[in-house]
Coordinates of C-alpha atoms in Angstrom, one line a residue:
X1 CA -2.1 7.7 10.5
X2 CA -5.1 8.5 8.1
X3 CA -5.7 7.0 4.8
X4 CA -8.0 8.4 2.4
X5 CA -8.5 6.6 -1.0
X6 CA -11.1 7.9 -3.3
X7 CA -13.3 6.5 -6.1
X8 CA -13.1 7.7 -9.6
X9 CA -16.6 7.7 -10.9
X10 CA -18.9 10.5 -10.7
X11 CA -22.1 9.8 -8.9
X12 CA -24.4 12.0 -6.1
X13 CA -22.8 11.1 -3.0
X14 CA -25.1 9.5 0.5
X15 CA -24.4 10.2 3.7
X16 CA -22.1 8.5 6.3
X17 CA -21.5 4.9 8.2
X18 CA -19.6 4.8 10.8
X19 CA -17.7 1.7 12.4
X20 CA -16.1 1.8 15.4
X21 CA -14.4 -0.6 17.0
X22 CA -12.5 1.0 19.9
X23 CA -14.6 2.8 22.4
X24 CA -12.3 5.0 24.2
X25 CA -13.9 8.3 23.8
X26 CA -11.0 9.5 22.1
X27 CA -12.5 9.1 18.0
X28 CA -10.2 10.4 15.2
X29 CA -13.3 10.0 13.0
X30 CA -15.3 13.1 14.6
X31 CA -18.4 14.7 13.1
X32 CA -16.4 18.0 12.3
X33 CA -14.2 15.6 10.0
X34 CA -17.5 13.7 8.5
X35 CA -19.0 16.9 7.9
X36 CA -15.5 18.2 6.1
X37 CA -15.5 15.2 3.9
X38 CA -19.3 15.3 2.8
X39 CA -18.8 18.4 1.7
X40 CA -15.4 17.7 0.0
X41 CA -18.0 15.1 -2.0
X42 CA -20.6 17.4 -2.6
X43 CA -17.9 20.1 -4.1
X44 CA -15.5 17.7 -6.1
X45 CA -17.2 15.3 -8.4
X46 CA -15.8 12.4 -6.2
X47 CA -18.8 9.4 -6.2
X48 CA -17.3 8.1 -2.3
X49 CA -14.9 7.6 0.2
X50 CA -13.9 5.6 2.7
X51 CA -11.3 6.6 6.1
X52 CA -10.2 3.7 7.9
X53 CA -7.9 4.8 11.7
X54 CA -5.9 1.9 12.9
X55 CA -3.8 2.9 16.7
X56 CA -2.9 1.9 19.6
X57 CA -4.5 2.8 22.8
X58 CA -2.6 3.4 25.9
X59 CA -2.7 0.0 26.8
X60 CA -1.2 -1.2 23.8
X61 CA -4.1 -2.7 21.9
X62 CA -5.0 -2.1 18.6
X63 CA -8.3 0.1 18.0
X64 CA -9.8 0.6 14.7
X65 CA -12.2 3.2 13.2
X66 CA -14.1 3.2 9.6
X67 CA -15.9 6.1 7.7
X68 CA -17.5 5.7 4.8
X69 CA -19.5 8.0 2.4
X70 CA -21.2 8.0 -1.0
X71 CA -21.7 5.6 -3.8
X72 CA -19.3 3.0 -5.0
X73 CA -21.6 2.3 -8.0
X74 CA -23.8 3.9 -10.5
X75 CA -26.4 1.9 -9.4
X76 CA -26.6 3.7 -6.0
X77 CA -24.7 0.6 -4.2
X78 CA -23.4 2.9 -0.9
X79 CA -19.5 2.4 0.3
X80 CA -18.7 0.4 3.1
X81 CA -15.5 0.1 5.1
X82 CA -15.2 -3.4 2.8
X83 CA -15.2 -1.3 -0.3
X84 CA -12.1 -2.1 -2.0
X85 CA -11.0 1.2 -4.4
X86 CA -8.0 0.9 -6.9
X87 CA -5.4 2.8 -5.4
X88 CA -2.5 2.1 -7.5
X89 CA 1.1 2.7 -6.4
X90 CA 0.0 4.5 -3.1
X91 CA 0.1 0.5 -2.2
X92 CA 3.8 1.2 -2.2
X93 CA 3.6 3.6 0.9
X94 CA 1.9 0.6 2.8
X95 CA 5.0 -2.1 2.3
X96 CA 7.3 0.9 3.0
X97 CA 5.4 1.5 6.6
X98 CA 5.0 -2.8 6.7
X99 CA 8.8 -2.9 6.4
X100 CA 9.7 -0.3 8.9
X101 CA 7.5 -1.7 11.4
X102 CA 8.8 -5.3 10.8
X103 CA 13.1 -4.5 10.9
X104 CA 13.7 -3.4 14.5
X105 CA 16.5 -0.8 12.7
X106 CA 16.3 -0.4 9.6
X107 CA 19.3 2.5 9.6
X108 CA 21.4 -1.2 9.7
X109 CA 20.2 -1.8 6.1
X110 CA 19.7 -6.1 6.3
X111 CA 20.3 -7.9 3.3
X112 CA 17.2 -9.5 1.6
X113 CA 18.5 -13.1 2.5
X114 CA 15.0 -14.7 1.8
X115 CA 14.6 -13.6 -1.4
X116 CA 13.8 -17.4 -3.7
X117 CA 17.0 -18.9 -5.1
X118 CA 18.5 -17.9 -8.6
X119 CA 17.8 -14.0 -8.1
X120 CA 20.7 -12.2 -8.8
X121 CA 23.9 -11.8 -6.8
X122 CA 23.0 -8.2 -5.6
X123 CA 19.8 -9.3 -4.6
X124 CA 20.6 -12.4 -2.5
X125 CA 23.7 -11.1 -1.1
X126 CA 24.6 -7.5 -1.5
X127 CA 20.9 -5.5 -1.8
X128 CA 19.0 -4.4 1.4
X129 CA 15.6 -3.5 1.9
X130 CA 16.4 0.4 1.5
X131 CA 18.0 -0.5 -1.7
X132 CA 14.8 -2.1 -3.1
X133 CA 12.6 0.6 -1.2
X134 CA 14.2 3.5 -2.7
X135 CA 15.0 1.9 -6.5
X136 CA 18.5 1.6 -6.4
X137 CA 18.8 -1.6 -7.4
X138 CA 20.4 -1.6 -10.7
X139 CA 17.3 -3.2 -12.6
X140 CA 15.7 -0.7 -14.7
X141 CA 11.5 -0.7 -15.4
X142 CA 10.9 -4.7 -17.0
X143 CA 7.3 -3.7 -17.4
X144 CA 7.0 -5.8 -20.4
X145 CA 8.3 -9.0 -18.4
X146 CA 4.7 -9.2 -16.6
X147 CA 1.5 -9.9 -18.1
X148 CA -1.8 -8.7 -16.4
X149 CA -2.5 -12.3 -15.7
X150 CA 0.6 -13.0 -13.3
X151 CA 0.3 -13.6 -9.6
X152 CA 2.8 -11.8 -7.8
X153 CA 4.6 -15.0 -7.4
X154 CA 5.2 -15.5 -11.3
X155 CA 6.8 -11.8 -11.2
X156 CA 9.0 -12.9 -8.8
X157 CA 9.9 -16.0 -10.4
X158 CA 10.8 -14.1 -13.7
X159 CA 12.8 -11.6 -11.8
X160 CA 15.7 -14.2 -12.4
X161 CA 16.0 -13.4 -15.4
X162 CA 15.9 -9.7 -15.4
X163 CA 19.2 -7.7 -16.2
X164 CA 20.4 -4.7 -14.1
X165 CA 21.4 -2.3 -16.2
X166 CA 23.8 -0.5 -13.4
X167 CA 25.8 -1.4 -10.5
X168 CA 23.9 -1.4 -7.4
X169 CA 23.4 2.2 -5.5
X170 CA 24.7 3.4 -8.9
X171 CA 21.6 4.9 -10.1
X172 CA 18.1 5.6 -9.1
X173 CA 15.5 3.9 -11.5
X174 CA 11.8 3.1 -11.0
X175 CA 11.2 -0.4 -11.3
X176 CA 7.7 -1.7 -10.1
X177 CA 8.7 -5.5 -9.8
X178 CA 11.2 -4.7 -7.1
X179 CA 8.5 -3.8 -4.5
X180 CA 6.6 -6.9 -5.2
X181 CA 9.4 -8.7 -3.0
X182 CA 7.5 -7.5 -0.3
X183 CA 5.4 -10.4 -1.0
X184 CA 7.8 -12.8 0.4
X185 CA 7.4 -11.3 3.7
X186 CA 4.3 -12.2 4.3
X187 CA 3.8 -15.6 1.9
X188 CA 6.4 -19.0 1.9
X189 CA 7.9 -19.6 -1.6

């Protein structure tokens, strides 16, 4: 799988840095695909970019490749493979691929049993993980129920409190809180 995120501000893009950290001769990061993304730089107004390639080798290990090119800041500060770039809800493709890769068979649809205590009925006992995944919950968008302040665990916590406004697998609505129970996971509550 490749990733691509890009910056937002405009800036005169630098050239690349590599990291590798698999040596098998086999790079997904070649200098045909460098070359195609400098020049996707140098024709688009983007300031940077940055390519990270996680796999698996054939012996089952985990190998990892970063690209980076162009500025992250007006001031000329270059991108690294560290650079962190806002990348909104493509964040929610990441839990989607966490989640498949943690439920052996996720066709079996398991309920969300470790969701905290006092979430709604169809959450503790009736929702699965493709109901939240796919916003078929019931709960409607609560955007006003969050502050920018809040810690993913306060959303959560609120989440109690939040009406569905349709039975569950009724109706699909967007509803950004719902995917923040990905969180619990990967953290204790």
């Amino acid at each position: 799988m490749l990733a691509i995120a890009i910056a937002s501000a405009k800036q005169i893009p630098l050239g690349a840095e590599l990291v590798h950290h698999a040596n098998t001769g086999n790079q997904a990061i070649t200098p045909e695909l460098s070359f195609y993304l400098q020049g996707l730089l140098d024709v688009s107004d983007v300031p940077g970019l940055s390519v990270g390639v996680v796999r698996l080798s054939g012996k089952g290990e985990v190998e990892t490749e970063y690209g980076s090119w162009g500025n992250m800041t007006e001031d000329g500060d270059k991108v690294t493979h560290e650079t962190l770039f806002n990348i909104g809800s493509c964040s929610k493709a990441f839990l989607s691929a966490a989640v498949g890769i943690l439920i052996d068979d996720f066709a079996q649809g398991k309920n969300v049993t470790a969701l905290p205590p006092k979430l709604h009925e169809w959450a503790t006992e009736k929702a699965n993980v493709k109901d939240i995944l796919s916003h078929v919950s019931g709960l409607p968008r609560h955007d006003v129920s969050y502050a920018p302040g809040d810690t993913i665990s306060d959303m959560i916590h609120k989440m109690q409190h939040l009406k569905p406004v349709c039975e569950l697998r009724e109706r699909w609505y967007y509803n950004n809180q719902v995917t923040s129970l990905g969180y619990l996971m990967f953290a204790p509550h």
